[in-house]
């Protein structure tokens, strides 16, 4: 399974909105509505922020939203806050080579 | 509440094997798939595979096939991940993470991670 493609870094000022893209293929992102997004702070375990493209687990702020078009999924964070600074990873169910999951390379979000 | 407690840090020599455990509590162990994910120092997340604790069936990422074995012990609600023929590139934090009732449900609850260091 090849990793999904994410930008290495994005940045934004407090209160602004940012979007992180995640590009895959028809065997993963484009073929299933099983895209999820994780937030990871340094030294911590990842936290699930979005599942099934656009659903938020209980307790996740509604400032986080997800969408998908074709082979590209996106995570949007609105009203940026300092605590949003973290690494973000997309993940998708995949039928490439073996049935399972694949992660993106990760995106470092910097809140200016 | 869902808790996943992993075994402690390990130091292994190249060519050796390591077995990491993940003890689950707070839910019905056999009802939820368990993922294994690793993260090399300063690198991203890498999905290794998944096990169904109910029947023990597994699916491994192609990269690890032939080197990884995931098992479970329903009597102790524990899953195990064994990685063989270790090399320096296997130095990473290894996480277990609970999925859902189906394999298409992502990892939502994570263990604390186990650092495996491979060094001669």
PDB file of C-alpha atoms in Angstrom:
ATOM      1  CA  UNK A   1       0.000   0.000   0.000  1.00  0.00           C
ATOM      2  CA  UNK A   2       1.453   3.407  -1.015  1.00  0.00           C
ATOM      3  CA  UNK A   3       1.033   6.228   1.437  1.00  0.00           C
ATOM      4  CA  UNK A   4      -1.570   8.879   0.750  1.00  0.00           C
ATOM      5  CA  UNK A   5      -0.190  12.284  -0.278  1.00  0.00           C
ATOM      6  CA  UNK A   6      -0.463  15.244   2.089  1.00  0.00           C
ATOM      7  CA  UNK A   7       1.328  18.603   2.107  1.00  0.00           C
ATOM      8  CA  UNK A   8       4.240  18.604   4.499  1.00  0.00           C
ATOM      9  CA  UNK A   9       3.137  21.767   6.232  1.00  0.00           C
ATOM     10  CA  UNK A  10       0.409  24.373   6.407  1.00  0.00           C
ATOM     11  CA  UNK A  11       0.066  27.463   8.542  1.00  0.00           C
ATOM     12  CA  UNK A  12      -2.534  29.985   9.553  1.00  0.00           C
ATOM     13  CA  UNK A  13      -3.217  32.753  12.015  1.00  0.00           C
ATOM     14  CA  UNK A  14      -5.596  32.453  14.966  1.00  0.00           C
ATOM     15  CA  UNK A  15      -9.201  32.767  13.840  1.00  0.00           C
ATOM     16  CA  UNK A  16      -8.447  31.863  10.241  1.00  0.00           C
ATOM     17  CA  UNK A  17      -9.405  28.669   8.422  1.00  0.00           C
ATOM     18  CA  UNK A  18      -7.038  26.182   6.840  1.00  0.00           C
ATOM     19  CA  UNK A  19      -7.535  23.107   4.675  1.00  0.00           C
ATOM     20  CA  UNK A  20      -5.309  20.053   4.463  1.00  0.00           C
ATOM     21  CA  UNK A  21      -5.593  17.837   1.403  1.00  0.00           C
ATOM     22  CA  UNK A  22      -5.096  14.092   1.176  1.00  0.00           C
ATOM     23  CA  UNK A  23      -4.739  12.523  -2.262  1.00  0.00           C
ATOM     24  CA  UNK A  24      -5.018   8.838  -2.969  1.00  0.00           C
ATOM     25  CA  UNK A  25      -6.328   6.592  -5.707  1.00  0.00           C
ATOM     26  CA  UNK A  26      -9.504   4.830  -6.722  1.00  0.00           C
ATOM     27  CA  UNK A  27      -8.362   1.893  -4.583  1.00  0.00           C
ATOM     28  CA  UNK A  28      -8.514   3.904  -1.391  1.00  0.00           C
ATOM     29  CA  UNK A  29      -9.779   7.499  -0.980  1.00  0.00           C
ATOM     30  CA  UNK A  30     -11.744   7.494  -4.222  1.00  0.00           C
ATOM     31  CA  UNK A  31     -13.196   4.029  -3.780  1.00  0.00           C
ATOM     32  CA  UNK A  32     -14.546   4.151  -0.254  1.00  0.00           C
ATOM     33  CA  UNK A  33     -16.161   6.595   2.132  1.00  0.00           C
ATOM     34  CA  UNK A  34     -13.856   5.362   4.868  1.00  0.00           C
ATOM     35  CA  UNK A  35     -11.503   8.318   5.190  1.00  0.00           C
ATOM     36  CA  UNK A  36     -10.458   9.412   8.643  1.00  0.00           C
ATOM     37  CA  UNK A  37      -8.280  12.174  10.094  1.00  0.00           C
ATOM     38  CA  UNK A  38      -6.056  12.141  13.163  1.00  0.00           C
ATOM     39  CA  UNK A  39      -4.472  14.882  15.240  1.00  0.00           C
ATOM     40  CA  UNK A  40      -1.190  14.167  17.007  1.00  0.00           C
ATOM     41  CA  UNK A  41       0.586  16.413  19.462  1.00  0.00           C
ATOM     42  CA  UNK A  42       4.284  15.787  20.184  1.00  0.00           C
ATOM     43  CA  UNK A  43       4.857  12.753  22.338  1.00  0.00           C
ATOM     44  CA  UNK A  44       1.176  11.813  22.368  1.00  0.00           C
ATOM     45  CA  UNK A  45      -0.897   9.104  20.740  1.00  0.00           C
ATOM     46  CA  UNK A  46      -2.984  10.137  17.741  1.00  0.00           C
ATOM     47  CA  UNK A  47      -6.555  11.292  18.309  1.00  0.00           C
ATOM     48  CA  UNK A  48      -9.358  10.522  15.869  1.00  0.00           C
ATOM     49  CA  UNK A  49     -10.928  13.789  14.650  1.00  0.00           C
ATOM     50  CA  UNK A  50     -12.985  12.725  11.609  1.00  0.00           C
ATOM     51  CA  UNK A  51     -14.232   9.340  10.388  1.00  0.00           C
ATOM     52  CA  UNK A  52     -16.190   8.190   7.350  1.00  0.00           C
ATOM     53  CA  UNK A  53     -15.099  11.322   5.442  1.00  0.00           C
ATOM     54  CA  UNK A  54     -17.081  13.872   7.401  1.00  0.00           C
ATOM     55  CA  UNK A  55     -18.276  12.527  10.755  1.00  0.00           C
ATOM     56  CA  UNK A  56     -16.955  13.805  14.067  1.00  0.00           C
ATOM     57  CA  UNK A  57     -16.582  11.545  17.089  1.00  0.00           C
ATOM     58  CA  UNK A  58     -18.263  12.705  20.258  1.00  0.00           C
ATOM     59  CA  UNK A  59     -16.281  15.466  21.918  1.00  0.00           C
ATOM     60  CA  UNK A  60     -14.500  16.760  18.808  1.00  0.00           C
ATOM     61  CA  UNK A  61     -15.057  20.437  18.124  1.00  0.00           C
ATOM     62  CA  UNK A  62     -17.313  21.364  15.219  1.00  0.00           C
ATOM     63  CA  UNK A  63     -14.492  23.605  14.005  1.00  0.00           C
ATOM     64  CA  UNK A  64     -13.150  20.431  12.394  1.00  0.00           C
ATOM     65  CA  UNK A  65     -14.852  19.244   9.213  1.00  0.00           C
ATOM     66  CA  UNK A  66     -14.070  16.776   6.460  1.00  0.00           C
ATOM     67  CA  UNK A  67     -15.028  16.315   2.830  1.00  0.00           C
ATOM     68  CA  UNK A  68     -14.069  14.331  -0.257  1.00  0.00           C
ATOM     69  CA  UNK A  69     -14.064  14.840  -4.011  1.00  0.00           C
ATOM     70  CA  UNK A  70     -12.864  12.054  -6.250  1.00  0.00           C
ATOM     71  CA  UNK A  71      -9.523  10.754  -5.037  1.00  0.00           C
ATOM     72  CA  UNK A  72      -8.864  13.718  -2.723  1.00  0.00           C
ATOM     73  CA  UNK A  73     -10.132  14.178   0.818  1.00  0.00           C
ATOM     74  CA  UNK A  74      -9.820  17.375   2.811  1.00  0.00           C
ATOM     75  CA  UNK A  75      -9.763  18.429   6.443  1.00  0.00           C
ATOM     76  CA  UNK A  76     -10.809  21.985   7.241  1.00  0.00           C
ATOM     77  CA  UNK A  77     -10.169  23.654  10.558  1.00  0.00           C
ATOM     78  CA  UNK A  78     -12.033  26.896  11.102  1.00  0.00           C
ATOM     79  CA  UNK A  79     -11.421  29.510  13.785  1.00  0.00           C
ATOM     80  CA  UNK A  80      -7.834  28.361  14.283  1.00  0.00           C
ATOM     81  CA  UNK A  81      -6.664  28.191  17.869  1.00  0.00           C
ATOM     82  CA  UNK A  82      -3.186  27.811  19.307  1.00  0.00           C
ATOM     83  CA  UNK A  83      -3.977  24.307  20.553  1.00  0.00           C
ATOM     84  CA  UNK A  84      -4.708  23.181  17.003  1.00  0.00           C
ATOM     85  CA  UNK A  85      -0.980  23.283  16.272  1.00  0.00           C
ATOM     86  CA  UNK A  86      -0.121  19.620  15.733  1.00  0.00           C
ATOM     87  CA  UNK A  87       0.533  16.989  13.105  1.00  0.00           C
ATOM     88  CA  UNK A  88      -2.462  15.784  11.116  1.00  0.00           C
ATOM     89  CA  UNK A  89      -2.734  12.459   9.333  1.00  0.00           C
ATOM     90  CA  UNK A  90      -5.350  11.220   6.922  1.00  0.00           C
ATOM     91  CA  UNK A  91      -6.125   7.541   6.606  1.00  0.00           C
ATOM     92  CA  UNK A  92      -8.226   5.487   4.256  1.00  0.00           C
ATOM     93  CA  UNK A  93      -9.458   1.953   3.933  1.00  0.00           C
ATOM     94  CA  UNK A  94      -7.782   0.405   0.902  1.00  0.00           C
ATOM     95  CA  UNK A  95      -8.124  -2.560  -1.402  1.00  0.00           C
ATOM     96  CA  UNK A  96      -4.667  -2.056  -2.884  1.00  0.00           C
ATOM     97  CA  UNK A  97      -2.512  -5.198  -2.489  1.00  0.00           C
ATOM     98  CA  UNK A  98      -4.201  -6.248   0.770  1.00  0.00           C
ATOM     99  CA  UNK A  99      -7.423  -5.168   2.389  1.00  0.00           C
ATOM    100  CA  UNK A 100      -6.608  -2.794   5.175  1.00  0.00           C
ATOM    101  CA  UNK A 101      -5.695   0.771   5.906  1.00  0.00           C
ATOM    102  CA  UNK A 102      -3.149   3.288   4.710  1.00  0.00           C
ATOM    103  CA  UNK A 103      -2.001   6.594   6.209  1.00  0.00           C
ATOM    104  CA  UNK A 104      -0.900   9.822   4.633  1.00  0.00           C
ATOM    105  CA  UNK A 105       2.580  11.160   5.272  1.00  0.00           C
ATOM    106  CA  UNK A 106       1.312  13.759   7.722  1.00  0.00           C
ATOM    107  CA  UNK A 107       0.972  17.549   7.718  1.00  0.00           C
ATOM    108  CA  UNK A 108       2.486  19.872  10.295  1.00  0.00           C
ATOM    109  CA  UNK A 109       0.053  22.661  11.153  1.00  0.00           C
ATOM    110  CA  UNK A 110       1.629  25.812  12.534  1.00  0.00           C
ATOM    111  CA  UNK A 111      -0.559  28.461  14.145  1.00  0.00           C
ATOM    112  CA  UNK A 112       1.265  31.739  13.602  1.00  0.00           C
TER     113      UNK A 112
ATOM    114  CA  UNK B   1     -13.955   3.388  29.833  1.00  0.00           C
ATOM    115  CA  UNK B   2     -11.893   1.850  27.069  1.00  0.00           C
ATOM    116  CA  UNK B   3      -8.301   1.231  28.159  1.00  0.00           C
ATOM    117  CA  UNK B   4      -5.449  -0.271  26.191  1.00  0.00           C
ATOM    118  CA  UNK B   5      -2.298  -0.891  28.210  1.00  0.00           C
ATOM    119  CA  UNK B   6       0.791  -1.915  26.287  1.00  0.00           C
ATOM    120  CA  UNK B   7       3.941  -3.663  27.450  1.00  0.00           C
ATOM    121  CA  UNK B   8       7.113  -1.750  28.211  1.00  0.00           C
ATOM    122  CA  UNK B   9       9.970  -0.566  26.054  1.00  0.00           C
ATOM    123  CA  UNK B  10      12.229  -3.121  24.412  1.00  0.00           C
ATOM    124  CA  UNK B  11      15.795  -3.090  23.106  1.00  0.00           C
ATOM    125  CA  UNK B  12      16.618  -5.755  20.543  1.00  0.00           C
ATOM    126  CA  UNK B  13      19.563  -6.690  18.374  1.00  0.00           C
ATOM    127  CA  UNK B  14      19.268  -6.872  14.589  1.00  0.00           C
ATOM    128  CA  UNK B  15      17.858 -10.190  13.480  1.00  0.00           C
ATOM    129  CA  UNK B  16      15.959 -10.782  16.717  1.00  0.00           C
ATOM    130  CA  UNK B  17      12.194 -10.775  17.265  1.00  0.00           C
ATOM    131  CA  UNK B  18      10.030  -8.652  19.514  1.00  0.00           C
ATOM    132  CA  UNK B  19       6.573  -9.362  20.910  1.00  0.00           C
ATOM    133  CA  UNK B  20       4.472  -6.431  22.115  1.00  0.00           C
ATOM    134  CA  UNK B  21       1.323  -6.967  24.169  1.00  0.00           C
ATOM    135  CA  UNK B  22      -1.796  -4.845  24.469  1.00  0.00           C
ATOM    136  CA  UNK B  23      -4.238  -5.575  27.285  1.00  0.00           C
ATOM    137  CA  UNK B  24      -7.759  -4.298  26.734  1.00  0.00           C
ATOM    138  CA  UNK B  25     -10.403  -3.398  29.308  1.00  0.00           C
ATOM    139  CA  UNK B  26     -13.639  -1.476  29.573  1.00  0.00           C
ATOM    140  CA  UNK B  27     -15.446  -3.156  26.685  1.00  0.00           C
ATOM    141  CA  UNK B  28     -16.266  -6.546  25.169  1.00  0.00           C
ATOM    142  CA  UNK B  29     -12.866  -7.636  23.870  1.00  0.00           C
ATOM    143  CA  UNK B  30     -14.135  -9.962  21.151  1.00  0.00           C
ATOM    144  CA  UNK B  31     -16.492  -7.407  19.615  1.00  0.00           C
ATOM    145  CA  UNK B  32     -13.945  -4.935  18.258  1.00  0.00           C
ATOM    146  CA  UNK B  33     -11.105  -5.229  15.770  1.00  0.00           C
ATOM    147  CA  UNK B  34      -7.626  -4.157  16.902  1.00  0.00           C
ATOM    148  CA  UNK B  35      -5.206  -2.251  14.676  1.00  0.00           C
ATOM    149  CA  UNK B  36      -1.436  -2.076  15.027  1.00  0.00           C
ATOM    150  CA  UNK B  37       0.290   1.113  13.881  1.00  0.00           C
ATOM    151  CA  UNK B  38       3.916   2.159  14.213  1.00  0.00           C
ATOM    152  CA  UNK B  39       5.768   5.464  14.104  1.00  0.00           C
ATOM    153  CA  UNK B  40       9.505   5.736  13.555  1.00  0.00           C
ATOM    154  CA  UNK B  41      11.285   8.642  15.284  1.00  0.00           C
ATOM    155  CA  UNK B  42      10.303  11.905  13.609  1.00  0.00           C
ATOM    156  CA  UNK B  43       8.288  10.055  10.980  1.00  0.00           C
ATOM    157  CA  UNK B  44       4.635   9.483  10.163  1.00  0.00           C
ATOM    158  CA  UNK B  45       2.159   6.798  11.085  1.00  0.00           C
ATOM    159  CA  UNK B  46       2.356   3.424   9.364  1.00  0.00           C
ATOM    160  CA  UNK B  47      -0.463   0.879   9.451  1.00  0.00           C
ATOM    161  CA  UNK B  48       0.837  -2.635  10.094  1.00  0.00           C
ATOM    162  CA  UNK B  49      -2.251  -4.781  10.251  1.00  0.00           C
ATOM    163  CA  UNK B  50      -5.438  -5.716  12.029  1.00  0.00           C
ATOM    164  CA  UNK B  51      -6.788  -8.639  14.030  1.00  0.00           C
ATOM    165  CA  UNK B  52     -10.312  -9.754  14.773  1.00  0.00           C
ATOM    166  CA  UNK B  53     -10.148 -10.862  18.420  1.00  0.00           C
ATOM    167  CA  UNK B  54     -13.275 -12.946  17.988  1.00  0.00           C
ATOM    168  CA  UNK B  55     -11.921 -15.534  15.566  1.00  0.00           C
ATOM    169  CA  UNK B  56      -8.299 -14.470  15.380  1.00  0.00           C
ATOM    170  CA  UNK B  57      -8.367 -13.648  11.666  1.00  0.00           C
ATOM    171  CA  UNK B  58      -5.767 -11.140  10.527  1.00  0.00           C
ATOM    172  CA  UNK B  59      -4.860  -8.861   7.639  1.00  0.00           C
ATOM    173  CA  UNK B  60      -1.340  -7.504   7.319  1.00  0.00           C
ATOM    174  CA  UNK B  61       0.059  -4.645   5.267  1.00  0.00           C
ATOM    175  CA  UNK B  62       2.031  -6.058   2.357  1.00  0.00           C
ATOM    176  CA  UNK B  63       5.241  -4.503   3.671  1.00  0.00           C
ATOM    177  CA  UNK B  64       5.115  -6.647   6.816  1.00  0.00           C
ATOM    178  CA  UNK B  65       3.764  -9.908   5.442  1.00  0.00           C
ATOM    179  CA  UNK B  66       6.049 -12.765   6.382  1.00  0.00           C
ATOM    180  CA  UNK B  67       7.573 -10.827   9.277  1.00  0.00           C
ATOM    181  CA  UNK B  68       4.610  -9.913  11.472  1.00  0.00           C
ATOM    182  CA  UNK B  69       2.234 -12.117  13.437  1.00  0.00           C
ATOM    183  CA  UNK B  70      -0.762 -10.811  15.356  1.00  0.00           C
ATOM    184  CA  UNK B  71      -2.463 -13.053  17.876  1.00  0.00           C
ATOM    185  CA  UNK B  72      -4.885 -12.761  20.744  1.00  0.00           C
ATOM    186  CA  UNK B  73      -5.693 -14.385  24.070  1.00  0.00           C
ATOM    187  CA  UNK B  74      -9.377 -14.037  24.835  1.00  0.00           C
ATOM    188  CA  UNK B  75      -8.912 -15.318  28.392  1.00  0.00           C
ATOM    189  CA  UNK B  76      -6.860 -12.244  29.268  1.00  0.00           C
ATOM    190  CA  UNK B  77      -8.285  -9.778  26.694  1.00  0.00           C
ATOM    191  CA  UNK B  78      -4.821  -9.288  25.281  1.00  0.00           C
ATOM    192  CA  UNK B  79      -3.595  -8.942  21.721  1.00  0.00           C
ATOM    193  CA  UNK B  80       0.000  -9.455  20.670  1.00  0.00           C
ATOM    194  CA  UNK B  81       2.124  -8.228  17.786  1.00  0.00           C
ATOM    195  CA  UNK B  82       5.336 -10.092  17.016  1.00  0.00           C
ATOM    196  CA  UNK B  83       7.800  -8.711  14.491  1.00  0.00           C
ATOM    197  CA  UNK B  84      10.733 -10.866  13.415  1.00  0.00           C
ATOM    198  CA  UNK B  85      14.046 -10.343  11.603  1.00  0.00           C
ATOM    199  CA  UNK B  86      14.364  -6.922  13.165  1.00  0.00           C
ATOM    200  CA  UNK B  87      16.522  -4.264  11.524  1.00  0.00           C
ATOM    201  CA  UNK B  88      17.438  -0.740  12.549  1.00  0.00           C
ATOM    202  CA  UNK B  89      14.599   0.669  10.440  1.00  0.00           C
ATOM    203  CA  UNK B  90      12.128  -1.101  12.751  1.00  0.00           C
ATOM    204  CA  UNK B  91      13.047   1.246  15.590  1.00  0.00           C
ATOM    205  CA  UNK B  92       9.717   2.898  16.325  1.00  0.00           C
ATOM    206  CA  UNK B  93       6.862   3.390  18.735  1.00  0.00           C
ATOM    207  CA  UNK B  94       4.324   0.629  18.212  1.00  0.00           C
ATOM    208  CA  UNK B  95       0.682   1.337  19.017  1.00  0.00           C
ATOM    209  CA  UNK B  96      -2.331  -0.897  19.369  1.00  0.00           C
ATOM    210  CA  UNK B  97      -5.596   0.888  18.645  1.00  0.00           C
ATOM    211  CA  UNK B  98      -9.170  -0.340  18.914  1.00  0.00           C
ATOM    212  CA  UNK B  99     -11.282  -0.219  15.802  1.00  0.00           C
ATOM    213  CA  UNK B 100     -14.914  -1.149  15.485  1.00  0.00           C
ATOM    214  CA  UNK B 101     -17.216  -4.062  14.877  1.00  0.00           C
ATOM    215  CA  UNK B 102     -16.079  -4.116  11.259  1.00  0.00           C
ATOM    216  CA  UNK B 103     -12.675  -3.874   9.622  1.00  0.00           C
ATOM    217  CA  UNK B 104     -13.649  -0.609   7.882  1.00  0.00           C
ATOM    218  CA  UNK B 105     -13.951   1.228  11.186  1.00  0.00           C
ATOM    219  CA  UNK B 106     -10.828   3.290  11.926  1.00  0.00           C
ATOM    220  CA  UNK B 107      -8.706   3.169  15.056  1.00  0.00           C
ATOM    221  CA  UNK B 108     -10.418   5.331  17.661  1.00  0.00           C
ATOM    222  CA  UNK B 109      -8.907   4.367  21.007  1.00  0.00           C
ATOM    223  CA  UNK B 110      -5.127   4.092  21.254  1.00  0.00           C
ATOM    224  CA  UNK B 111      -2.709   2.481  23.649  1.00  0.00           C
ATOM    225  CA  UNK B 112       0.142   4.474  25.137  1.00  0.00           C
ATOM    226  CA  UNK B 113       2.656   3.080  22.679  1.00  0.00           C
ATOM    227  CA  UNK B 114       5.676   0.817  23.101  1.00  0.00           C
ATOM    228  CA  UNK B 115       9.124   1.972  22.036  1.00  0.00           C
ATOM    229  CA  UNK B 116      11.117  -0.752  20.316  1.00  0.00           C
ATOM    230  CA  UNK B 117      14.763   0.076  19.714  1.00  0.00           C
ATOM    231  CA  UNK B 118      16.804  -2.108  17.368  1.00  0.00           C
ATOM    232  CA  UNK B 119      20.504  -1.629  17.874  1.00  0.00           C
ATOM    233  CA  UNK B 120      23.630  -3.717  17.874  1.00  0.00           C
TER     234      UNK B 120
END
